[in-house]
Coordinates of C-alpha atoms in Angstrom, one line a residue:
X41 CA 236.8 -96.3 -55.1
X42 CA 238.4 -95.2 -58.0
X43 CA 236.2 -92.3 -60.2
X44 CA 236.5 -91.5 -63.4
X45 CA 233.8 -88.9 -64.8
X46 CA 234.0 -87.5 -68.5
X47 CA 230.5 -85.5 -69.3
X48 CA 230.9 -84.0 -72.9
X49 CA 230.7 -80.7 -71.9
X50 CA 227.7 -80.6 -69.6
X51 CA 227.1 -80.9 -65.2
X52 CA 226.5 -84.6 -63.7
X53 CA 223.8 -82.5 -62.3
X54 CA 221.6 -81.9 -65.2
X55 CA 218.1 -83.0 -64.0
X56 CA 217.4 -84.7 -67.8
X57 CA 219.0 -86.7 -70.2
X58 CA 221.0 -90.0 -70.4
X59 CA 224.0 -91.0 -69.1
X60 CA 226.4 -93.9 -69.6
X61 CA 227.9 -95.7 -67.0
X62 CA 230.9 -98.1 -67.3
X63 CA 232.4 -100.2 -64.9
X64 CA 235.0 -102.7 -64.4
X65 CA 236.6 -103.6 -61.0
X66 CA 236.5 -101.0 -58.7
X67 CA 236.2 -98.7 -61.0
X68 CA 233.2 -96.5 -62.6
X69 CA 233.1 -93.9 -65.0
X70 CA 230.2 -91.9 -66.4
X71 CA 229.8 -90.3 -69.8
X72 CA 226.6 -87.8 -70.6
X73 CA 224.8 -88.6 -73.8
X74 CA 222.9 -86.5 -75.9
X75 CA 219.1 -87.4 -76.3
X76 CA 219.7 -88.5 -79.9
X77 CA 223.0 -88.8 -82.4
X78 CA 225.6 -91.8 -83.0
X79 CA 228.3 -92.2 -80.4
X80 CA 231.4 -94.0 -80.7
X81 CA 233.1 -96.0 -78.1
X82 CA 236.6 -97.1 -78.3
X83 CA 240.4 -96.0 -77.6
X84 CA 240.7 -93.5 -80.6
X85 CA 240.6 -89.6 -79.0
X86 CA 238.1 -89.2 -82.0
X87 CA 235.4 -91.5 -80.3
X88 CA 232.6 -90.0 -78.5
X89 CA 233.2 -92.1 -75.5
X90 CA 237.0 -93.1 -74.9
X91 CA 238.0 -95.9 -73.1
X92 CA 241.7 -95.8 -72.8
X93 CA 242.0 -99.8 -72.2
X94 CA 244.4 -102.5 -74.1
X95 CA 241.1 -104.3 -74.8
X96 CA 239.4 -101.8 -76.1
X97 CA 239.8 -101.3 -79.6
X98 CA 240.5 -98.1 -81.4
X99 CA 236.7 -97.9 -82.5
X100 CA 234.9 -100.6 -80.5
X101 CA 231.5 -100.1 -81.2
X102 CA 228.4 -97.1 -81.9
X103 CA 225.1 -96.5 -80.5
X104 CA 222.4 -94.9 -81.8
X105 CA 220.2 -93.2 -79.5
X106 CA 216.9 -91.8 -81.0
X107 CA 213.4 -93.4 -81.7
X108 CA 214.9 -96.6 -81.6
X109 CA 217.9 -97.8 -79.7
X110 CA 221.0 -99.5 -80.8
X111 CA 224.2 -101.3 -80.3
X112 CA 226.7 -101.8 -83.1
X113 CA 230.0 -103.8 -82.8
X114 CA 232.6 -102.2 -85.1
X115 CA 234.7 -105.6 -86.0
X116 CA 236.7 -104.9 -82.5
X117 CA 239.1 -107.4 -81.5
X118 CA 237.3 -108.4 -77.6
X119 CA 234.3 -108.0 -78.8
X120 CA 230.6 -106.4 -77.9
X121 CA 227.9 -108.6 -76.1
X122 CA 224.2 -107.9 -74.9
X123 CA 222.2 -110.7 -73.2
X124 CA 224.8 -112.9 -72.9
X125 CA 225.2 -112.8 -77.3
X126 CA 227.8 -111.5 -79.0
X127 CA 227.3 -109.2 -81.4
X128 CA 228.5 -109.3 -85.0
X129 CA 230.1 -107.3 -87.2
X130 CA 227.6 -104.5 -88.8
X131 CA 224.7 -106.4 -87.0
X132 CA 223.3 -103.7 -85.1
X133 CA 220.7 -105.2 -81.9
X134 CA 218.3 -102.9 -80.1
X135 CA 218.2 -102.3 -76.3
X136 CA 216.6 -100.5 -73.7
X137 CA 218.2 -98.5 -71.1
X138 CA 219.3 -99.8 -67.5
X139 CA 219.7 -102.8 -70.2
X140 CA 223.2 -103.8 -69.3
X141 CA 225.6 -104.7 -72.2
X142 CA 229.6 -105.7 -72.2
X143 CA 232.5 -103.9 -74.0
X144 CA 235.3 -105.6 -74.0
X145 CA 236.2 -106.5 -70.1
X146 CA 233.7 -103.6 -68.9
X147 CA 230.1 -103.7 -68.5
X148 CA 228.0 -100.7 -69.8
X149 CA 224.7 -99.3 -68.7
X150 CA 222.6 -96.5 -70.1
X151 CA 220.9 -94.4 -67.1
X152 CA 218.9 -91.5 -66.8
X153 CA 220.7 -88.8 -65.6
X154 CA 219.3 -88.1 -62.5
X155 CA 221.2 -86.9 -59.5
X156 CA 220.6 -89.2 -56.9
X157 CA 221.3 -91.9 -59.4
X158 CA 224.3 -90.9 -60.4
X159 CA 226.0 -90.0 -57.2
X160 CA 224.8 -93.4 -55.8
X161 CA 226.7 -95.1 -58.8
X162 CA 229.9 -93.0 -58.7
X163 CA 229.7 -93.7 -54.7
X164 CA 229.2 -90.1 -53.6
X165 CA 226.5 -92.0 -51.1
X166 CA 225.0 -95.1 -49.5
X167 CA 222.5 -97.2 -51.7
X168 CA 219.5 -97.9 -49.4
X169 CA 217.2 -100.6 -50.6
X170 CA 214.1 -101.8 -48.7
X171 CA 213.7 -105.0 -50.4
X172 CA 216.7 -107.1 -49.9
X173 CA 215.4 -110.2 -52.6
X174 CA 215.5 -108.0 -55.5
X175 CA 212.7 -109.3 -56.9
X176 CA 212.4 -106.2 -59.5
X177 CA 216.0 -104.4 -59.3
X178 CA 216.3 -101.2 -60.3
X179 CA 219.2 -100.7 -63.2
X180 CA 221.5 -99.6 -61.0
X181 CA 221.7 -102.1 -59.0
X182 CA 221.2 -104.9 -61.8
X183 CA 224.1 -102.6 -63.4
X184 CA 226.6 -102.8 -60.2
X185 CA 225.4 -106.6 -60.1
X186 CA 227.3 -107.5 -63.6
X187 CA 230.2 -105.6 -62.9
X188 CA 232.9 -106.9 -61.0
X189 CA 233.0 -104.0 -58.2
X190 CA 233.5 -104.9 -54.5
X191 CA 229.9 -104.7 -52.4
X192 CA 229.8 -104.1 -48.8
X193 CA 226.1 -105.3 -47.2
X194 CA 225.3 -103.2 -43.8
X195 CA 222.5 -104.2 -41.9
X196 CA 221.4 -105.8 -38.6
X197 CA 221.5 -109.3 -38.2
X198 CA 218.3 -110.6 -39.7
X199 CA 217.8 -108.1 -42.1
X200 CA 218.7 -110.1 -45.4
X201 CA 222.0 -109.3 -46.1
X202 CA 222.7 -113.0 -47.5
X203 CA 219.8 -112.6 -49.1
X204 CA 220.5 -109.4 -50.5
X205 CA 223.7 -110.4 -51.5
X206 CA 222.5 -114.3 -53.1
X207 CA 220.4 -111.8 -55.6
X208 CA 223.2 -110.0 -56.7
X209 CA 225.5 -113.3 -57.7
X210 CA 221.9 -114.5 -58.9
X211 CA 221.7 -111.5 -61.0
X212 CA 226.1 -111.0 -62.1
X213 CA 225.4 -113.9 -64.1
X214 CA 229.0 -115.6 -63.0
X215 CA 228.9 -119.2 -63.6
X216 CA 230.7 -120.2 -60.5
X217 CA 229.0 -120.6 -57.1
X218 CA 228.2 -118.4 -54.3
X219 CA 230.6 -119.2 -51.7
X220 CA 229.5 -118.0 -48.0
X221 CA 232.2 -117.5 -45.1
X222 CA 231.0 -116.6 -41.7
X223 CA 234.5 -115.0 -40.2
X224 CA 232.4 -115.0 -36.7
X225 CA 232.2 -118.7 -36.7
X226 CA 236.0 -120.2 -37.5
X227 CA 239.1 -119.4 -35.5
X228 CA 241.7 -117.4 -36.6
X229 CA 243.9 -120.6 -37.0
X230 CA 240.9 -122.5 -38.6
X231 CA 239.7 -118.9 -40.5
X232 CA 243.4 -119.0 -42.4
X233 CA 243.7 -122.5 -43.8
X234 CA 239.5 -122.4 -44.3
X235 CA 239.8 -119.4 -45.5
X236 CA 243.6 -119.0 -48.2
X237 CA 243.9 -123.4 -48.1
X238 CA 247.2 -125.4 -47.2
X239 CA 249.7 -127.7 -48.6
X240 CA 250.7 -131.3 -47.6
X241 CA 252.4 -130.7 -44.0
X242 CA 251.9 -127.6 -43.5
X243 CA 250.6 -128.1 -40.1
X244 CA 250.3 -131.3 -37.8
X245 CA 247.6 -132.7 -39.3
X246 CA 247.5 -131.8 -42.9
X247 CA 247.8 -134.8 -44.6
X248 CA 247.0 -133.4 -47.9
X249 CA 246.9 -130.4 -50.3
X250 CA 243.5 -128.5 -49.8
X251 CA 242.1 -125.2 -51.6
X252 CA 240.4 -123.1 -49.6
X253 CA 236.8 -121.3 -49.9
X254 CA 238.4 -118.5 -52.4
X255 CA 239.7 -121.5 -54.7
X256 CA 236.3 -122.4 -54.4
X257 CA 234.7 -119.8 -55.6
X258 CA 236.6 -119.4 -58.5
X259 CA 234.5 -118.1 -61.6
X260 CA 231.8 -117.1 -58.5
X261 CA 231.1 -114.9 -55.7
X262 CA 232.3 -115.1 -52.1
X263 CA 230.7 -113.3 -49.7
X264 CA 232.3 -112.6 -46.7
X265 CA 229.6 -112.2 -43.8
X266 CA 230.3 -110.8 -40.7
X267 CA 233.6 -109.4 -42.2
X268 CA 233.8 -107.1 -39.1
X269 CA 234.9 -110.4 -37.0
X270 CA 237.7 -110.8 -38.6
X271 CA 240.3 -111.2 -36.8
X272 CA 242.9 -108.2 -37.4
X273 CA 246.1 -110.3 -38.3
X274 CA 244.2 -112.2 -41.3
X275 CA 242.6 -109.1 -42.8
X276 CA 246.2 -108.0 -44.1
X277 CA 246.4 -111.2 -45.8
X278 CA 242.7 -111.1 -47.1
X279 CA 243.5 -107.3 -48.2
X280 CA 246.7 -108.7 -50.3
X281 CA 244.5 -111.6 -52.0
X282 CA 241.7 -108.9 -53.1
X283 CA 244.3 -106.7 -54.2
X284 CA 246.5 -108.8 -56.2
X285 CA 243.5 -111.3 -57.4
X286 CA 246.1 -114.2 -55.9
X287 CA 245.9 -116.3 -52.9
X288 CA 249.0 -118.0 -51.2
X289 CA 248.0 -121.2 -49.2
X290 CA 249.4 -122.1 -46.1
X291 CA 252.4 -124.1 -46.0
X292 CA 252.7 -122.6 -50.1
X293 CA 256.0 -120.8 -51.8
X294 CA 254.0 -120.0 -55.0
X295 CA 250.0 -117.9 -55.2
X296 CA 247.2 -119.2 -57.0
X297 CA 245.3 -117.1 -59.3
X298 CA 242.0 -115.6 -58.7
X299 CA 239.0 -115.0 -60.7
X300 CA 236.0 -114.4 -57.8
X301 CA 233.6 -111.2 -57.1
X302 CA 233.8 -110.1 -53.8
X303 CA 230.8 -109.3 -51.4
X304 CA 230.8 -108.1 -48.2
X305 CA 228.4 -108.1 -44.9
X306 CA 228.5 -106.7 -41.5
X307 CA 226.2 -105.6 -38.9
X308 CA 229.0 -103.9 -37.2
X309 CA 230.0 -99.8 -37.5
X310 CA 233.4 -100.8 -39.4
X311 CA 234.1 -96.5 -39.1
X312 CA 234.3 -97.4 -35.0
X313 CA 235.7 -100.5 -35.9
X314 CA 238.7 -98.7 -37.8
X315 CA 238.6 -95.7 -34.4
X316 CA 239.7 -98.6 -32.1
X317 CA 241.7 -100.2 -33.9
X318 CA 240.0 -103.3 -34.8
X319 CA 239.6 -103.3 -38.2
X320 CA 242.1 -101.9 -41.0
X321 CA 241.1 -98.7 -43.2
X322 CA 242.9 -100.0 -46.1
X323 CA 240.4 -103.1 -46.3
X324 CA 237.5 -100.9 -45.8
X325 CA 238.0 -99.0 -48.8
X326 CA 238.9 -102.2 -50.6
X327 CA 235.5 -103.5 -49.6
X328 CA 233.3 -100.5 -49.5
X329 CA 233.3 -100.0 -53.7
X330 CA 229.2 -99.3 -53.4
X331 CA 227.7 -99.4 -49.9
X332 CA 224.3 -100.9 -50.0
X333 CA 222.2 -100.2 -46.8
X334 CA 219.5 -102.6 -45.4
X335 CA 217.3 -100.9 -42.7
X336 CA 215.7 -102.8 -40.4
X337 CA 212.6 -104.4 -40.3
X338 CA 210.8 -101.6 -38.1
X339 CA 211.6 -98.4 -40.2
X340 CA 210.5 -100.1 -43.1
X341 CA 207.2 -101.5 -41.7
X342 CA 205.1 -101.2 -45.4
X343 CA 207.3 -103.6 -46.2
X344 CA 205.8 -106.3 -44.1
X345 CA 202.6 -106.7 -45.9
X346 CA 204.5 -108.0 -49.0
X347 CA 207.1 -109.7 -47.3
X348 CA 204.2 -111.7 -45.3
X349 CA 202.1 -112.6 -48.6
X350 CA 205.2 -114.1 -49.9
X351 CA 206.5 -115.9 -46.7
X352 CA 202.6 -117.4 -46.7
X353 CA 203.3 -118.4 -50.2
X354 CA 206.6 -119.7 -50.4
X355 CA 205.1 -122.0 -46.9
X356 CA 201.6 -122.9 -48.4
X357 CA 202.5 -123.2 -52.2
X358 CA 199.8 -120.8 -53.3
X359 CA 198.6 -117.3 -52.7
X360 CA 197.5 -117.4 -49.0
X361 CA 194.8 -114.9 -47.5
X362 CA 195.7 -112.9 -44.1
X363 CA 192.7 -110.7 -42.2
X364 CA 193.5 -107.1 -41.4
X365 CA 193.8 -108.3 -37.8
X366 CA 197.1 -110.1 -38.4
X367 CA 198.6 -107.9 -40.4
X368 CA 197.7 -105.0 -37.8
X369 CA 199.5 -107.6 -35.2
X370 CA 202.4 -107.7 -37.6
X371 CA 202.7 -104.2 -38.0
X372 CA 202.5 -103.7 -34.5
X373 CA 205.6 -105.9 -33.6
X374 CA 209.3 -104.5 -33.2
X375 CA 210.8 -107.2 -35.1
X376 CA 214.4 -107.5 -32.9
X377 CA 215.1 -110.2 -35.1
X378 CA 214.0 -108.1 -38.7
X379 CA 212.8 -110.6 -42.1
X380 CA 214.7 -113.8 -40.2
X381 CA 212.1 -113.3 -37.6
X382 CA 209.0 -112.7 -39.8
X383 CA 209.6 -115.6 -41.7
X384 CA 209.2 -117.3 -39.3
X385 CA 206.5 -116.5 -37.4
X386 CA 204.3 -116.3 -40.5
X387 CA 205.8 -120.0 -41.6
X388 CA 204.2 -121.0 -38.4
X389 CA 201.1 -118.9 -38.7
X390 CA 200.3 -120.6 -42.6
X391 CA 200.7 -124.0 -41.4
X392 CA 198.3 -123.1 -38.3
X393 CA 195.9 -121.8 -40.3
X394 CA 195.9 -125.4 -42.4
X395 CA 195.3 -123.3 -45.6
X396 CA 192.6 -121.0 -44.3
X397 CA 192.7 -117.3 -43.8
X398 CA 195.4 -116.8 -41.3
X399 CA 194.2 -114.7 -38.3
X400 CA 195.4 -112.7 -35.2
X401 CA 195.5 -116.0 -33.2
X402 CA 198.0 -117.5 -35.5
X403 CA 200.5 -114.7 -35.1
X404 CA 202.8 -116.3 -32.2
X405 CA 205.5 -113.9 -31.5
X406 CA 208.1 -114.5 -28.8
X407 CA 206.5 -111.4 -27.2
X408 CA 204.9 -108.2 -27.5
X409 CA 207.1 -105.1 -28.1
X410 CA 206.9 -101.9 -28.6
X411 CA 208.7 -100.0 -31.8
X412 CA 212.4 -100.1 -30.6
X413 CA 213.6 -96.5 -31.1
X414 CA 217.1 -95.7 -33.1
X415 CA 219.9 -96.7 -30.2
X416 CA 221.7 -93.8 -29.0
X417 CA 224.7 -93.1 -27.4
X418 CA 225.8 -92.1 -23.6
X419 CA 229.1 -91.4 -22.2
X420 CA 231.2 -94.1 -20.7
X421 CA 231.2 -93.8 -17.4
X422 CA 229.5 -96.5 -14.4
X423 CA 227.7 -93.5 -13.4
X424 CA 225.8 -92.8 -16.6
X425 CA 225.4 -96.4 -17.7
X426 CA 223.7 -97.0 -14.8
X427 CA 221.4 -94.4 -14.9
X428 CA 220.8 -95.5 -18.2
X429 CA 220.1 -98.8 -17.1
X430 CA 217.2 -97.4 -14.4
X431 CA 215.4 -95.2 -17.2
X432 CA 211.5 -96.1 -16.5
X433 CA 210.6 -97.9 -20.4
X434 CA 214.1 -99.2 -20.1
X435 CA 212.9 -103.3 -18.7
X436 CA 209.3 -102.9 -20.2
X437 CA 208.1 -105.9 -21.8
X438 CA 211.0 -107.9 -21.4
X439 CA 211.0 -111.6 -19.6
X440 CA 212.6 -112.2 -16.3
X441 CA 215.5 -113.8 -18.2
X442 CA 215.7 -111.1 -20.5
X443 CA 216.0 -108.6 -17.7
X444 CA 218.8 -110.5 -15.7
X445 CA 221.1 -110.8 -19.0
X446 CA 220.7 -107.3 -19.5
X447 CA 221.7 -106.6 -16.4
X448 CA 225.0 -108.7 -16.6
X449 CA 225.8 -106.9 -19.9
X450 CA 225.0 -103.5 -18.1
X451 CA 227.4 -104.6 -15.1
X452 CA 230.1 -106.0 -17.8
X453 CA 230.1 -102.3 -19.9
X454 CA 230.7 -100.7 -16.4
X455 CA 233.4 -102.9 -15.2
X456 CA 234.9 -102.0 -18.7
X457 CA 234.2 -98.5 -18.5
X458 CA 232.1 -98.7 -21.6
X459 CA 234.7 -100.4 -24.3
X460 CA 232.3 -102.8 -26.0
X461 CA 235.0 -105.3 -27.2
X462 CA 236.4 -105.8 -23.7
X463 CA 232.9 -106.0 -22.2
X464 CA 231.5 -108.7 -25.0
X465 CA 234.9 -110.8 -24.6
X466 CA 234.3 -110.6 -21.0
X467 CA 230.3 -111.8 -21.5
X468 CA 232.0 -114.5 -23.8
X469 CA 230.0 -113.2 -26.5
X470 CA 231.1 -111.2 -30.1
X471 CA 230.9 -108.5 -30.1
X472 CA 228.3 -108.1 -32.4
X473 CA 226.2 -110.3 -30.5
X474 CA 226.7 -107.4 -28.0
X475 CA 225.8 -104.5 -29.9
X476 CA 222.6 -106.3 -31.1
X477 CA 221.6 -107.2 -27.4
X478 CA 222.2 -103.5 -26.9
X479 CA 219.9 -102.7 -29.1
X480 CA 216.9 -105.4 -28.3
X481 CA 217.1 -104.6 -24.9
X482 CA 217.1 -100.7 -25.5
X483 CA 220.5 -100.1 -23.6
X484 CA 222.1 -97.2 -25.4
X485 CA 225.6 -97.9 -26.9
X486 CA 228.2 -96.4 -24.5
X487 CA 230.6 -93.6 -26.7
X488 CA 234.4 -92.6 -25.9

């Protein structure tokens, strides 16, 4: 990611104070304000804040920071909007900060200046959030939201990552649609033409012209799940598209124009993925503008209260009661499959309770577990994984069939001398499917 920082004179790492963040495409830069005074944004080396921009006009617009707020367009040629108005000429509006507003092509927020805050939004660090709904988003992430820079979603597979990243087209206010493509479920043949479209004949059985899901997101948001199964040849091509905001179709001599935000997900290391060669460091960057980190379900476990009560809600269509028994049985679970998995077990627990106070004995889960703990790493050798694999805790608590396909991945990692890809294509799994059985059944991940 691209950083621009301008601070009038003063440290990013001032504990107080305001700063102005302003964003467009991959690119964020961050001006510190003073606590009160008039500040001019536009082109003109005499404004306060310069935007060096063709859009941007020489002075733009002014704001007014003291006991009330403001936002002045200064007649400027693209324009000044707030809540989706423009602004007229000499018709100043008040706002609030972590209030975003746009300036030409770039959208503007006012932020305290506090360091964590800032070096989340200039991408010095990973932005962890607990609640992947957004239900109340803080301003910086309803800032990155309405800007147009790339996302990348980490998490394990249940942990809301679509979720997480439906709020944020919810919340970019893009008119288009939210366009999901699973890259573990197409093949690479069927993941091109699915994925860039194809002309009449471009293949035996192309009949007709077809856009694909990038065309189809146009004036939207695509979100690329599992991005860490693409295939390597197509995330060149993919790469190029982002890049150049074009697409060439299959079969095609001439690209069609672009205009989509791109999201990422993965439950997948891409950093090991880019080691061993599966997945290209170019596209990484590309993807990773702001990293936002979902942890799981059991190092969050104050979260499952809330999440419960709304589950129970969403399920019953009004505010439905749970006993301090069945929350104690919530809290007490694992939750190998994270939110995906609490949904559903307190869907089923509302509709056993037939709109009563739902109790202990309407908690069904698949089984009790104990808290999984972080999944560590072992050397690869036969030797070691299969003393990993005899470790007392390491079968307790899981079902006969449970036991015996941990075993065949166990045997499949040593016949492959620990190299994950080789052992899931082996299994005839992903390998993603892999590393998350790895971690339900408390197998630690084999290392080089």
């Amino acid at each position: 990611m691209r950083t621009t920082v301008t601070d009038a004179g003063e440290s990013l790492g001032a504990p107080t104070g305001w700063v102005l963040l302003v964003s467009r495409d991959a690119d964020f830069r961050a001006y510190g304000l003073p606590e009160r005074g008039e500040i001019a944004i536009g082109r003109d080396a005499t404004c306060e804040v310069v935007i060096d921009h063709e859009k941007i006009s020489r002075r733009h617009a002014v704001l007014r920071l003291g006991d009330r707020w403001t936002l002045e367009d200064l007649g400027s040629r693209n324009g000044t909007q707030i809540r989706g108005a423009a602004l007229g000429a000499s018709a100043p509006a008040e706002f609030a900060p972590g209030e975003p507003f746009q300036i030409g092509p770039f959208t503007a927020v006012v932020l305290a200046r506090a360091v964590s805050t800032v070096r989340a939004a200039l991408g010095a660090s990973h932005v962890t959030l607990d609640d992947p709904t957004l239900a109340s988003p803080s301003p910086l992430v309803l800032s990155l939201a309405q800007s147009m820079v790339n996302v990348l979603v980490v998490g394990e597979t249940g942990a809301g990552k679509e979720v997480l990243s439906s709020s944020i087209h919810r919340l970019s206010g893009r008119s288009g649609a939210l366009v999901c493509i699973n890259c573990a479920a197409l093949s690479p043949q069927l993941l091109e033409s699915e994925l860039f479209g194809h002309e009449r004949g471009a293949f035996t059985g192309a009949a007709q012209s077809k856009p694909g899901l990038l065309e189809a997101a146009a004036g939207g948001t695509v979100l690329f799940d599992e991005i860490g199964e693409m295939p390597l040849e197509l995330q060149a091509k993919l790469l190029r598209a982002i890049e150049t905001r074009e697409v060439l179709r299959v079969g095609a001599v001439r690209p069609v124009t672009l205009d989509v935000r791109v999201l990422a997900a993965t439950n997948r290391d891409l950093q090991a993925g880019i080691a061993e060669g599966t997945f290209r460091r170019d596209l990484f960057y590309r993807l990773a503008g702001i990293t936002l980190n979902i942890p799981p379900l059991r190092e969050r476990l104050q979260q499952v209260e809330p999440l419960a009560a709304r589950f129970a809600r969403a399920a019953t269509g009004k505010d439905a009661s749970i006993s301090a028994a069945a929350l104690g049985r919530l809290r007490a679970h694992a939750w190998p499959g994270n939110v995906r998995e609490l949904k559903n077990v307190v869907e089923r627990a509302a509709l056993l309770a037939a709109g009563g106070t739902i109790q202990p004995e309407h908690i069904l889960l698949d089984q009790a577990q104990a808290p999984i703990a972080p999944t560590r790493t072992i050397p690869a050798t036969p030797s070691a994984l299969a003393a990993a694999a005899r470790e007392p805790d390491a079968i307790a608590g899981l079902t006969p069939d449970q036991q015996a396909d941990r075993q065949r991945i166990v045997a499949a990692l040593e016949a492959c001398n620990g190299n994950q890809t080789r052992a899931a294509q082996q299994l005839g799994i992903s390998r993603a499917t892999l590393v998350n059985k790895l971690s339900i059944y408390r197998v630690p991940r084999p290392r080089k």
